Short mmCIF file of C-alpha atoms and ligand atoms in Angstrom, two decimals:
data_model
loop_
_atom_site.label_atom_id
_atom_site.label_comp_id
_atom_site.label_asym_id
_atom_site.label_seq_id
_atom_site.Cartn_x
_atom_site.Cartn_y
_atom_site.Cartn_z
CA UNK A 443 0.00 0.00 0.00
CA UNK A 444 1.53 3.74 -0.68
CA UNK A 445 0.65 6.35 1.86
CA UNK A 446 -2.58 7.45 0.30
CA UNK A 447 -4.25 3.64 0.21
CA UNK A 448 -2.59 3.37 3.83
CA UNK A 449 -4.68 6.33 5.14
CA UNK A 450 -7.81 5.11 2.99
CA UNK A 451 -8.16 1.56 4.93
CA UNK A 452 -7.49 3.41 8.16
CA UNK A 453 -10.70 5.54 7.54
CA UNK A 454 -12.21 2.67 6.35
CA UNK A 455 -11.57 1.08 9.41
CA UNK A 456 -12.36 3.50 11.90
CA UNK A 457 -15.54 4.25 9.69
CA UNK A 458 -16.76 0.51 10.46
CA UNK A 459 -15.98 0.56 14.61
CA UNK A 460 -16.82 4.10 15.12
CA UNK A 461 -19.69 3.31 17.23
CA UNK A 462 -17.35 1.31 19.64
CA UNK A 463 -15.41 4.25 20.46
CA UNK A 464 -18.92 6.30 20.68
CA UNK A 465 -20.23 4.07 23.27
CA UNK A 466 -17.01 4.25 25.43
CA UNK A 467 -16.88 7.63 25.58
CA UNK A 468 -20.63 8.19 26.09
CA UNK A 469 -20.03 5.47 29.17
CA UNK A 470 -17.23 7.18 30.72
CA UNK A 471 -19.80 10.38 30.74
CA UNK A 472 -21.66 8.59 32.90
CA UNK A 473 -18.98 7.09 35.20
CA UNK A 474 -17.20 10.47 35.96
CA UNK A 475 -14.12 10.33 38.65
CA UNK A 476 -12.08 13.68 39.95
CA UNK A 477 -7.85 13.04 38.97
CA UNK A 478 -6.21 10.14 40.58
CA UNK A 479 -9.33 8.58 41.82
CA UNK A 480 -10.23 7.58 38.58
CA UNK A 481 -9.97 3.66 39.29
CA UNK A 482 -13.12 2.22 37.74
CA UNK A 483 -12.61 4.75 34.22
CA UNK A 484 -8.79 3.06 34.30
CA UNK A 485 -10.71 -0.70 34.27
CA UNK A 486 -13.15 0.25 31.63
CA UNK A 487 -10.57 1.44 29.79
CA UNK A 488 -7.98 -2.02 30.48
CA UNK A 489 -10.69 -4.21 29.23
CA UNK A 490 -10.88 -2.33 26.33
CA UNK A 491 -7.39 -2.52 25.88
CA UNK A 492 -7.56 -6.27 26.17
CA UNK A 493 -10.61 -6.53 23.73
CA UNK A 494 -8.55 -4.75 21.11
CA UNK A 495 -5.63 -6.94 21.80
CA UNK A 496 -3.31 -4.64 22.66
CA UNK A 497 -0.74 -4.78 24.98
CA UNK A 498 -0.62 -2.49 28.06
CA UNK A 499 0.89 -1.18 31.47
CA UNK A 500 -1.69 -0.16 34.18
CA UNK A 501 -1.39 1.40 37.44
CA UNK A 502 0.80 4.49 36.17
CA UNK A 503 0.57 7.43 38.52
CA UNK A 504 -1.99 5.88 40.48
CA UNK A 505 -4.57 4.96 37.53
CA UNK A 506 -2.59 5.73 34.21
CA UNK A 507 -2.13 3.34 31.78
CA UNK A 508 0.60 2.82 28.45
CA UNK A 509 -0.68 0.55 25.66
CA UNK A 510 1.87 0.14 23.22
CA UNK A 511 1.22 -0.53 19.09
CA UNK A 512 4.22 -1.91 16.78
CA UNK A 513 4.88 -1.01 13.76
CA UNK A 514 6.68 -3.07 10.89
CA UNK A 515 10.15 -1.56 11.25
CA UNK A 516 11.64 0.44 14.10
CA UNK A 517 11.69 3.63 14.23
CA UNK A 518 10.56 6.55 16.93
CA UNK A 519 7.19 6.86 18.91
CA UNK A 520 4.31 9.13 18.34
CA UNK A 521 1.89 8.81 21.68
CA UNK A 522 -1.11 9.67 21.91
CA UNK A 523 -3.13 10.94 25.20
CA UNK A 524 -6.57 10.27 26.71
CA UNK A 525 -7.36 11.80 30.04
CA UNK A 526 -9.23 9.95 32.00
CA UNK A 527 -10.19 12.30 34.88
CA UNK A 528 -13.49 14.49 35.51
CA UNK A 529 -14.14 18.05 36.99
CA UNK A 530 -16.31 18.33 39.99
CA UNK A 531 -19.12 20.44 38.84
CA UNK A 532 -22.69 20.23 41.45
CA UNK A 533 -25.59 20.72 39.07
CA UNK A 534 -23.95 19.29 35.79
CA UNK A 535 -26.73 17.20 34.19
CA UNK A 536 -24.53 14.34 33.94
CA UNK A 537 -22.46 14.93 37.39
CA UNK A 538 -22.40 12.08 40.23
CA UNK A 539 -25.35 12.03 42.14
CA UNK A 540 -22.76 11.71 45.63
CA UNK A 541 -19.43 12.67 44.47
CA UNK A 542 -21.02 15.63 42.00
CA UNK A 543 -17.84 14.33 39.57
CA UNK A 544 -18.71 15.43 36.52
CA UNK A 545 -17.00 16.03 32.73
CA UNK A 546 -17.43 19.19 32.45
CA UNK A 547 -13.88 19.39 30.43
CA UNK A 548 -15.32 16.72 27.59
CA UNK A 549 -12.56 14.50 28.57
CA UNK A 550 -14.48 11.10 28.03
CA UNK A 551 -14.38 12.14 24.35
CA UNK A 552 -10.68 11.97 24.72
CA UNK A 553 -10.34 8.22 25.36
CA UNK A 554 -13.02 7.36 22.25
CA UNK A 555 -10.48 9.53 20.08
CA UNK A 556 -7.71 7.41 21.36
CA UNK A 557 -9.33 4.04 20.77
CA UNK A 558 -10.39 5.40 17.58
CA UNK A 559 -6.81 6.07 16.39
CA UNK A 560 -6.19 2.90 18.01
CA UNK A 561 -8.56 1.16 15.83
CA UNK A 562 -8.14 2.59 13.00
CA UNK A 563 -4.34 1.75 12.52
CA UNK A 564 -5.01 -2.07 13.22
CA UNK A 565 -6.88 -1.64 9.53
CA UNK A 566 -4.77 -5.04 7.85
CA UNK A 567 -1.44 -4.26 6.56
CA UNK A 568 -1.46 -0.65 7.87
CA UNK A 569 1.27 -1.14 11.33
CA UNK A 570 2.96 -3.31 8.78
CA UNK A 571 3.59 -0.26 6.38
CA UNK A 572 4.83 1.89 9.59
CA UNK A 573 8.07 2.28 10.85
CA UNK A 574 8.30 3.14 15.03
CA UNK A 575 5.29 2.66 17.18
CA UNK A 576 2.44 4.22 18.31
CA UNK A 577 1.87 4.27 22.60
CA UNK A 578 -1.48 4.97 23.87
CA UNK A 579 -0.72 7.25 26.75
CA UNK A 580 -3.87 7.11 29.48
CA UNK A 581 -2.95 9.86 31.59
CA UNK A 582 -5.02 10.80 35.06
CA UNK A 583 -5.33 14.01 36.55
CA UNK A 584 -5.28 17.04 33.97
CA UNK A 585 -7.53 18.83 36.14
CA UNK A 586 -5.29 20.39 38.76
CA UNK A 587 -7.74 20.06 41.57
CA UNK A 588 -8.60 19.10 45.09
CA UNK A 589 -5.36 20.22 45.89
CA UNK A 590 -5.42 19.26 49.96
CA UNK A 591 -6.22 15.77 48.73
CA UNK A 592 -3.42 15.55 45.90
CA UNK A 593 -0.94 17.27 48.74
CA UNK A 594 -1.97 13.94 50.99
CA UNK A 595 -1.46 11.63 48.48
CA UNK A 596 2.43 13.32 48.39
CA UNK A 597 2.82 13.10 51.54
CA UNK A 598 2.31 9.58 52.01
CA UNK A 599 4.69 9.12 48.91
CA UNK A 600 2.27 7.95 46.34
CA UNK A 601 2.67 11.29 43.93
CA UNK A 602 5.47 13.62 43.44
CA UNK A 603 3.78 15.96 41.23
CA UNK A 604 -0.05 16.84 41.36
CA UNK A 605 -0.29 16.60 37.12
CA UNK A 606 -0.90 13.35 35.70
CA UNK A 607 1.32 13.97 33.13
CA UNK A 608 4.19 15.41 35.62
CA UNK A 609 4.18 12.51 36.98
CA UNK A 610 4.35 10.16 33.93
CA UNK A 611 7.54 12.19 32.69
CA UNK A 612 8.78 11.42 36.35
CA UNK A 613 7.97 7.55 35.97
CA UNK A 614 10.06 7.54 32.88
CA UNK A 615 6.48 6.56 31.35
CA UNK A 616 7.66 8.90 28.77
CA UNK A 617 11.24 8.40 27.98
CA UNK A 618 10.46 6.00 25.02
CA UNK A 619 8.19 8.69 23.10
CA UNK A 620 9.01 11.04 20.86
CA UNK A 621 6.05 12.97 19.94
CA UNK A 622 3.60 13.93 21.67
CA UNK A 623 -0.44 14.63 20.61
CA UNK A 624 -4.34 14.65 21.51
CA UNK A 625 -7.66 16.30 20.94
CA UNK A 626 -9.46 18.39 23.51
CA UNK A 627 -12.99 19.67 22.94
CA UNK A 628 -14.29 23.36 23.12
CA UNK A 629 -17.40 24.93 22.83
CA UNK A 630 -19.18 25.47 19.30
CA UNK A 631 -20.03 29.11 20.28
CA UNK A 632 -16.23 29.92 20.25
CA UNK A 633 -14.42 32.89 19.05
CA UNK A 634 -13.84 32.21 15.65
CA UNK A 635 -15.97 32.43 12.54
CA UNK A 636 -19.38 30.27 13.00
CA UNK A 637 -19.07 26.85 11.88
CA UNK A 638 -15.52 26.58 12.55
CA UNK A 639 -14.45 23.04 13.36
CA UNK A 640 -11.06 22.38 14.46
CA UNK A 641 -8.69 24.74 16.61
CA UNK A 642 -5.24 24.73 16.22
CA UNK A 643 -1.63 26.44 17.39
CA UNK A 644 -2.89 28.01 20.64
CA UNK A 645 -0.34 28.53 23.16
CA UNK A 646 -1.77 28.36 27.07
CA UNK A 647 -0.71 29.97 30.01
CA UNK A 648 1.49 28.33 32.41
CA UNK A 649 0.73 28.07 36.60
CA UNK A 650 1.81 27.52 39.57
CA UNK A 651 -0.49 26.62 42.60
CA UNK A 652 -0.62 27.90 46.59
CA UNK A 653 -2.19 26.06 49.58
CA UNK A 654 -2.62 28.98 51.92
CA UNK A 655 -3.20 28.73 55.55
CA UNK A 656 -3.98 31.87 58.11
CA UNK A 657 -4.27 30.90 61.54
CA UNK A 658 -5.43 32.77 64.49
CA UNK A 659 -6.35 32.13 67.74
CA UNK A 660 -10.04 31.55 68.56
CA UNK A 661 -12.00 32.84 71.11
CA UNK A 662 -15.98 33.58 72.12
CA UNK A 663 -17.02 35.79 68.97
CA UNK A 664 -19.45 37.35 71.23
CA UNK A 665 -18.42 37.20 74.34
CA UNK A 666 -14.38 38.05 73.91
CA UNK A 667 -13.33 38.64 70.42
CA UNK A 668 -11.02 41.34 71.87
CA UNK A 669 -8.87 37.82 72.87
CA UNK A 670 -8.54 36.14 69.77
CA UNK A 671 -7.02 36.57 66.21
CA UNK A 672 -9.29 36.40 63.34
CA UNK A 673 -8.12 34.28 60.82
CA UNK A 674 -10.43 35.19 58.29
CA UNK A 675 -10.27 38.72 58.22
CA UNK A 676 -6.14 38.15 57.53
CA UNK A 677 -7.69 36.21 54.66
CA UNK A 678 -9.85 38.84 53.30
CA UNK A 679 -7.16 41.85 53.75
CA UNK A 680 -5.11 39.30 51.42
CA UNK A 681 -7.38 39.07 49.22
CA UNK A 682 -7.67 42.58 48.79
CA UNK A 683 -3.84 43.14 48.99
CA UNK A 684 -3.88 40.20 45.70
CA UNK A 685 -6.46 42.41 43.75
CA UNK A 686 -4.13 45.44 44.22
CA UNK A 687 -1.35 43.88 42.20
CA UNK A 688 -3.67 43.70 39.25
CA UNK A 689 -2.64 46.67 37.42
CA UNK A 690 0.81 45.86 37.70
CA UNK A 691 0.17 42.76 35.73
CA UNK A 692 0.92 43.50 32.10
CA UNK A 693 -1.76 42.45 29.53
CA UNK A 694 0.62 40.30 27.50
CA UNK A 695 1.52 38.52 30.43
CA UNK A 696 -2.00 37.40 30.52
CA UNK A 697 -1.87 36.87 34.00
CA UNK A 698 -4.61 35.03 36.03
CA UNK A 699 -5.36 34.71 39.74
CA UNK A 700 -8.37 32.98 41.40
CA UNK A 701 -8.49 32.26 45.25
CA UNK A 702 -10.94 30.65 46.61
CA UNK A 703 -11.51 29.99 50.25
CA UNK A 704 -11.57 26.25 51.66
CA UNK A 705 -12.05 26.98 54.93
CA UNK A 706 -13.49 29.93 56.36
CA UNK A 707 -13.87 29.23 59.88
CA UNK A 708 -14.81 26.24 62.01
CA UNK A 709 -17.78 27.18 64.50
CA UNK A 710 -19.92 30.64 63.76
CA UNK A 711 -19.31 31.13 67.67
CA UNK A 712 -15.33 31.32 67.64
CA UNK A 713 -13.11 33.90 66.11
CA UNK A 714 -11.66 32.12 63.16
CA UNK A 715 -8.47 30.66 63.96
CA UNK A 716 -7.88 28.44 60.88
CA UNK A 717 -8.69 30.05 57.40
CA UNK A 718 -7.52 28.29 53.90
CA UNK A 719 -7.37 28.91 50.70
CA UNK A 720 -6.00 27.92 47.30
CA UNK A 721 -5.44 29.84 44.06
CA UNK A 722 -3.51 29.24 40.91
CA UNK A 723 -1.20 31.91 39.73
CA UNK A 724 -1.27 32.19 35.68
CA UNK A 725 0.84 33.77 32.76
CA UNK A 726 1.90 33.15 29.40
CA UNK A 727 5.80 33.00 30.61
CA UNK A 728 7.53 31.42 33.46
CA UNK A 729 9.26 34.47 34.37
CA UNK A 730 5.70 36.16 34.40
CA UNK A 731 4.08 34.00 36.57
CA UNK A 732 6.74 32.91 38.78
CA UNK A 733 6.65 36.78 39.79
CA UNK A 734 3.19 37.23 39.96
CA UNK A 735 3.73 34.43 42.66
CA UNK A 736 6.03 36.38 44.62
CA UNK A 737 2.92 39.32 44.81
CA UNK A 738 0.39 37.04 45.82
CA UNK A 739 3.29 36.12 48.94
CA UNK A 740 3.29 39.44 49.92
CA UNK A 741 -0.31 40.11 49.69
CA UNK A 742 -0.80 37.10 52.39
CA UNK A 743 1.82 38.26 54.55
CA UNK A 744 0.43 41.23 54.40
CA UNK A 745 -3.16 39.80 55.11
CA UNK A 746 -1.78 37.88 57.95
CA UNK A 747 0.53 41.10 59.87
CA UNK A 748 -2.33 43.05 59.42
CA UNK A 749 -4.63 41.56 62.31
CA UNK A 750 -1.36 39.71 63.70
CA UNK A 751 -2.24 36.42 62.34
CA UNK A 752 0.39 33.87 60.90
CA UNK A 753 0.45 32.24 57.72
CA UNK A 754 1.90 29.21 55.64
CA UNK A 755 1.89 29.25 52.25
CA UNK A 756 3.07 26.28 50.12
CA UNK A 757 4.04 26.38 46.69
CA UNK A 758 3.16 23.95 44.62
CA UNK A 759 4.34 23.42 40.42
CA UNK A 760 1.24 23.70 37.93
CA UNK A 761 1.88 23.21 34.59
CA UNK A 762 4.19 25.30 31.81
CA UNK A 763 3.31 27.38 29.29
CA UNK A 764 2.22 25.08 26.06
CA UNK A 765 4.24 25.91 22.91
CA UNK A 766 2.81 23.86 19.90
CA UNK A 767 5.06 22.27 17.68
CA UNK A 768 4.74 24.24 14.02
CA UNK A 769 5.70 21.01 11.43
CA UNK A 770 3.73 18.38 13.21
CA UNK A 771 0.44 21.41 13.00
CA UNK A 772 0.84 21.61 9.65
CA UNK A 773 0.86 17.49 8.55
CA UNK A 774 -2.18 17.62 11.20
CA UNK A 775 -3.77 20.33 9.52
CA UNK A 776 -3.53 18.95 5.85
CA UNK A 777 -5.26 15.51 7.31
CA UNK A 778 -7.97 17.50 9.30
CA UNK A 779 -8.81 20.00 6.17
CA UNK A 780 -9.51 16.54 4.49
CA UNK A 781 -11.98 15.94 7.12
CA UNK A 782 -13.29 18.99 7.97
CA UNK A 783 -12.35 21.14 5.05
CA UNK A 784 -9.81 24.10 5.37
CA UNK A 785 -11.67 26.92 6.11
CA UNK A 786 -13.53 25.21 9.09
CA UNK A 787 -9.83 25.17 11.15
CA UNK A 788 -9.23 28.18 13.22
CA UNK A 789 -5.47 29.18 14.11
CA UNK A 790 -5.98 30.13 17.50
CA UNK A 791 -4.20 32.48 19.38
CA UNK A 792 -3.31 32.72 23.37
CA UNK A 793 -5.45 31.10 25.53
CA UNK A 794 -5.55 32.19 29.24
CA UNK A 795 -5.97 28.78 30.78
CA UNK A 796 -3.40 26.10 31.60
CA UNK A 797 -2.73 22.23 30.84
CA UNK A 798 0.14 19.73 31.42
CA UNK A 799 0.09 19.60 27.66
CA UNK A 800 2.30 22.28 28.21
CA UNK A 801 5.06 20.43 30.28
CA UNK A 802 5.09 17.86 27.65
CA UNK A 803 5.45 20.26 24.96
CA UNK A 804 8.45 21.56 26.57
CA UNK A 805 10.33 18.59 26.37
CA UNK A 806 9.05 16.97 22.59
CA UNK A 807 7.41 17.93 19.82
CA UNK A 808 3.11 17.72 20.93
CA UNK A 809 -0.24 19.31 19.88
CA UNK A 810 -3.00 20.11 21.15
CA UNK A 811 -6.12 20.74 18.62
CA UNK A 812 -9.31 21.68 20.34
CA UNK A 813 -12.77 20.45 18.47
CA UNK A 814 -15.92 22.57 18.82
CA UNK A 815 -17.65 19.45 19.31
CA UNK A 816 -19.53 20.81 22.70
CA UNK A 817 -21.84 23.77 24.23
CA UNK A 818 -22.11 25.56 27.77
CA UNK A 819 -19.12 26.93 29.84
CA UNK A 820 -15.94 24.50 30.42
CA UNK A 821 -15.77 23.65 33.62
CA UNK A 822 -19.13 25.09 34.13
CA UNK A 823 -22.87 22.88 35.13
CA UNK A 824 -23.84 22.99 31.42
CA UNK A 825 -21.03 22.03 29.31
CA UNK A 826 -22.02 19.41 27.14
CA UNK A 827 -20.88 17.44 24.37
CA UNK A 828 -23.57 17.37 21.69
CA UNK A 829 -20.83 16.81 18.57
CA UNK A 830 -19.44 13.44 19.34
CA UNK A 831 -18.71 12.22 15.62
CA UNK A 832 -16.56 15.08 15.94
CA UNK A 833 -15.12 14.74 18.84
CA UNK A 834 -14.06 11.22 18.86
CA UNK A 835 -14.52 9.86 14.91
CA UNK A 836 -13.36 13.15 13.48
CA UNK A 837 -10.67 13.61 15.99
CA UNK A 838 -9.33 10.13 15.50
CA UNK A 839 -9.16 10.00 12.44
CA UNK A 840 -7.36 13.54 12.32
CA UNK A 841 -4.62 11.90 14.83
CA UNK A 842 -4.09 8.57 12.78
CA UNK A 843 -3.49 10.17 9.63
CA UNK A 844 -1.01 12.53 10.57
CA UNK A 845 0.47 9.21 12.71
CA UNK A 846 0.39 7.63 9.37
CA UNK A 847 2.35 10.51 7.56
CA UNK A 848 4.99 10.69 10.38
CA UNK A 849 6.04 6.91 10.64
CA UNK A 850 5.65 6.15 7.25
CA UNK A 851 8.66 6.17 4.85
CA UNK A 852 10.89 4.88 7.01
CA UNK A 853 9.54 7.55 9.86
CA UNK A 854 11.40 10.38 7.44
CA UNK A 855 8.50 13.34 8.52
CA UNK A 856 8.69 12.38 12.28
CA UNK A 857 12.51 11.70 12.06
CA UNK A 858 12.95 15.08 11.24
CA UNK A 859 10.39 16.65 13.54
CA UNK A 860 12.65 15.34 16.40
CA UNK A 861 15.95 16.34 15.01
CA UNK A 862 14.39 20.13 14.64
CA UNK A 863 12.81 20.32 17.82
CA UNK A 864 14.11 23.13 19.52
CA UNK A 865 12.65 22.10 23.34
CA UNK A 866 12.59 24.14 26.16
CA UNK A 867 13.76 21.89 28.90
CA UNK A 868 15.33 18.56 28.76
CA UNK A 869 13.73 15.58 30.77
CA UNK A 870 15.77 15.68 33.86
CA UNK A 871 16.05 19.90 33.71
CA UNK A 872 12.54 19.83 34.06
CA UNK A 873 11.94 17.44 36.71
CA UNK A 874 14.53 19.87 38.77
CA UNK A 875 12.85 22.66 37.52
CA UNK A 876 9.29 21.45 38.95
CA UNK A 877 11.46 20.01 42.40
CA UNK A 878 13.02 23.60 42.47
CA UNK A 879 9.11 25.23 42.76
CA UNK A 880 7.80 23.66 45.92
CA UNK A 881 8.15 25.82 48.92
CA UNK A 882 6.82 25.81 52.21
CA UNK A 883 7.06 29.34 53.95
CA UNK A 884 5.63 30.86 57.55
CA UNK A 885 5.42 34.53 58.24
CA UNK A 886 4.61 35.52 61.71
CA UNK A 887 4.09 38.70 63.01
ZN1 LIG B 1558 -9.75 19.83 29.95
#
C-alpha cells in the first residue's frame, strides 16, 4: 500500500468501529471520577485494551495506563493521550449524584479519540507499512484540583507531582516517546468564525499553585473577640492586597489569579483561627508568573501582619506554558482539512488557561487541537458534548493520519520533527525545575 491507500483503509476502518469508540466515551460520561481517583474509568478502559488486543501497562501514577502498538520496522514513537479524569461540577446534568464528579472538560471524548486512532491503525497491513510505534498514553489528573487531597497523596509518597502527566515524565512513562499529541474539545459558540471546526496552534498559560493557611487564635465571637485573632479577616485583607497587584500585571503577560476559600472558619461562635485557601497563579511565561507568585506572597503576609495572624503558604508546580510544535500542526492540519475542510480550522491564538500539555510540549514535539464538538461553559454545570462524531470519529481519524504521515517512509516526517525540535527543557532539567518550585514558607508577626 503507498501512503494514500494506507490512510484510505485506516478511515475505512475507523468508519466501520466508530460506534465502539462512541459508546465508550458516552459510558465514561456517565462514570465520571475527579484526577487520581479515577480507578473504575482506568478498568473500563484495560478491558478495552484487552478486547482490542493490545498490549498495556496499568497502574501508572496511580490509575494511568501505556498501551503500546508496533509497527513493521523500528523507528521513533508518536503517543497519543486520553485523560481519564473528571471536573467536579454540582448541578452538571450528567455529574455524580454523591461525588457531584462530573465532565465538564469533555474528557471522556478523549479516550473514544484514542481508541479510535487505536482502531483505525489495526486496519490489515497498515502497522505493517509503519516504521516506530504508536503508545497509547492514558494519563489521570489534567484537572489540577482538590489540591489538599493531591498534597496527601504526596505526603504519604504515592505522587510527586499533582499533574498526571508530571508525573508520567517522572515515571520515565515517557522516555520512550518522541512525539507527543491529543484532541481536547471546546465549545461550538467559540471565538472564531461560526461553523468553525477544528482549533489549532494556541499557546496556554502556564501556573503555579498555593495552599494557603492563616491561623489565628479563637476565642468567644461574642463574648471576647477582643482575645482572639481572626483568621479570616487576615484572609480577606489578602485578598484585597492580591487584587491590588492587578494593574501591575501587564496584559501580554495574561496573568490570572483565582483564590478561593476552603475553609473559612470552624464554628460561627469562635473567632476564626484556621482560614484556607488555594489559588492558581497564571501567565503566558515562566518568568511572568513565577513573579506574579512572589505578589500574591506578599499580599498574604500582608493579610496575615495586618490583624497579627500567621500564615503558611506552600508552593506547589502547575503546569508550563504550552508551545505547539509548528511542522507536526501543519501534517495535522492537511489531514484535518480533508476531514473537515480548510476553512472550518481556526489558528488560534493565546489562551488564558493552563494544561500539562504544556510540560510535555516543553520537552518533545506535541499538539493540542481543540474540536468545537460541545456547548455551555468549560468547567461550568452545562457544558455538554452534543458533537461526538466530531469529537471522537473526526478527531481520531485527524490523529491517525497525521500518525500515518509521520512513521511512514521509514519515519522520514517524524525523524525530522525530532531532530528540529528546539525544546525548552530537557527531561531531567525539568523534573529539577518542577522540584526547584515547591516551597513551604511561615510569616509571623
Ligand atoms: Zn480539559
Amino acid at each position: 500500500m503507498d501512503l494514500q491507500e494506507t490512510k484510505a483503509a485506516v478511515l475505512a476502518q475507523i468508519d466501520r468501529r466508530a460506534g465502539e469508540a462512541l459508546d465508550v466515551a458516552k459510558h465514561i460520561l456517565n462514570t465520571p471520577e475527579p484526577g487520581f481517583r479515577e480507578q473504575g474509568t482506568s478498568r473500563f478502559v484495560a478491558q478495552k485494551l484487552s478486547e482490542l488486543g493490545i498490549p498495556f501497562e496499568d497502574g501508572l501514577a496511580l490509575t494511568g495506563l501505556k498501551g503500546m502498538m508496533t509497527g513493521g520496522k523500528s523507528g521513533p514513537t508518536v503517543g497519543v493521550f486520553g485523560e481519564l479524569d473528571s471536573l467536579i461540577v454540582p448541578g452538571h446534568p450528567f455529574a455524580d449524584p454523591e461525588t457531584h464528579a462530573a465532565h465538564a472538560c469533555g474528557h471522556h471524548t478523549q479516550i473514544g479519540s484514542l481508541l479510535t486512532v487505536a482502531m483505525g491503525l489495526q486496519a490489515p497491513g497498515v502497522l505493517e507499512s509503519l516504521a516506530g510505534r504508536v503508545a497509547l498514553l492514558v494519563v489521570p489528573a489534567e484537572e489540577f484540583i482538590e489540591i489538599e487531597y493531591r498534597d496527601g497523596l504526596r505526603s504519604q509518597s504515592k505522587l510527586e507531582f499533582l499533574g498526571g502527566k508530571s508525573e508520567f515524565v517522572k515515571l520515565g512513562v515517557m522516555d520512550d516517546v518522541d512525539i507527543a499529541m491529543m484532541t481536547h474539545t471546546e465549545n461550538q459558540d467559540w471565538r472564531y468564525t461560526p461553523g468553525t471546526k477544528l482549533g489549532v496552534g494556541a499557546n496556554n498559560n502556564g501556573m503555579i499553585a498555593k495552599r494557603i493557611q492563616f491561623n489565628g487564635v479563637a476565642s468567644h465571637a461574642g463574648g471576647s473577640p477582643h482575645l482572639g485573632v481572626n483568621a479570616l479577616n487576615a484572609a480577606n485583607i489578602a485578598l484585597m492586597a492580591i487584587h491590588a497587584q492587578r494593574e501591575t500585571f501587564r496584559d501580554d503577560e495574561s496573568i490570572r489569579i483565582h483564590p478561593i476559600i476552603t475553609k473559612g472558619g470552624t464554628v460561627v461562635s469562635s473567632v476564626p483561627a484556621d482560614v484556607r485557601m488555594e489559588t492558581f497563579v497564571r501567565g503566558s511565561t515562566i518568568e511572568s508568573y513565577m513573579a506574579a507568585g512572589k505578589k500574591v506572597d506578599r499580599a498574604l503576609r500582608a493579610g496575615a501582619m495586618a490583624v497579627g495572624a500567621s500564615v503558611d503558604i506552600s508552593t506547589i508546580p502547575g503546569y508550563t506554558p504550552l508551545a505547539q510544535d509548528e511542522t507536526l500542526t501543519e501534517i495535522y492540519v492537511s489531514n484535518a482539512a480533508q476531514l473537515v475542510g480548510a476553512d472550518k480550522i481556526a489558528r488560534m491564538g493565546h489562551r488564558s488557561g493552563s494544561t500539562d500539555m504544556g510540560d510535555i510540549s516543553q520537552i518533545m514535539p506535541a499538539i493540542h487541537p481543540y474540536v468545537a464538538a460541545a456547548t455551555g461553559k468549560a468547567h461550568g454545570n452545562d457544558y455538554v458534548v452534543l458533537d461526538y462524531e466530531l469529537a471522537v470519529t473526526t478527531a481520531g481519524k485527524a490523529m491517525a493520519m497525521t500518525i500515518v504521515d509521520l512513521l511512514f517512509d521509514d519515519a522520514q516526517r517524524a525523524n525530522s520533527i525530532v531532530r528540529d525540535f528546539q525544546g525548552g527543557m530537557t527531561r531531567s532539567g525539568y523534573l529539577s525545575w518542577l522540584r526547584d518550585i515547591y516551597s513551604e514558607e511561615t510569616y509571623t508577626e
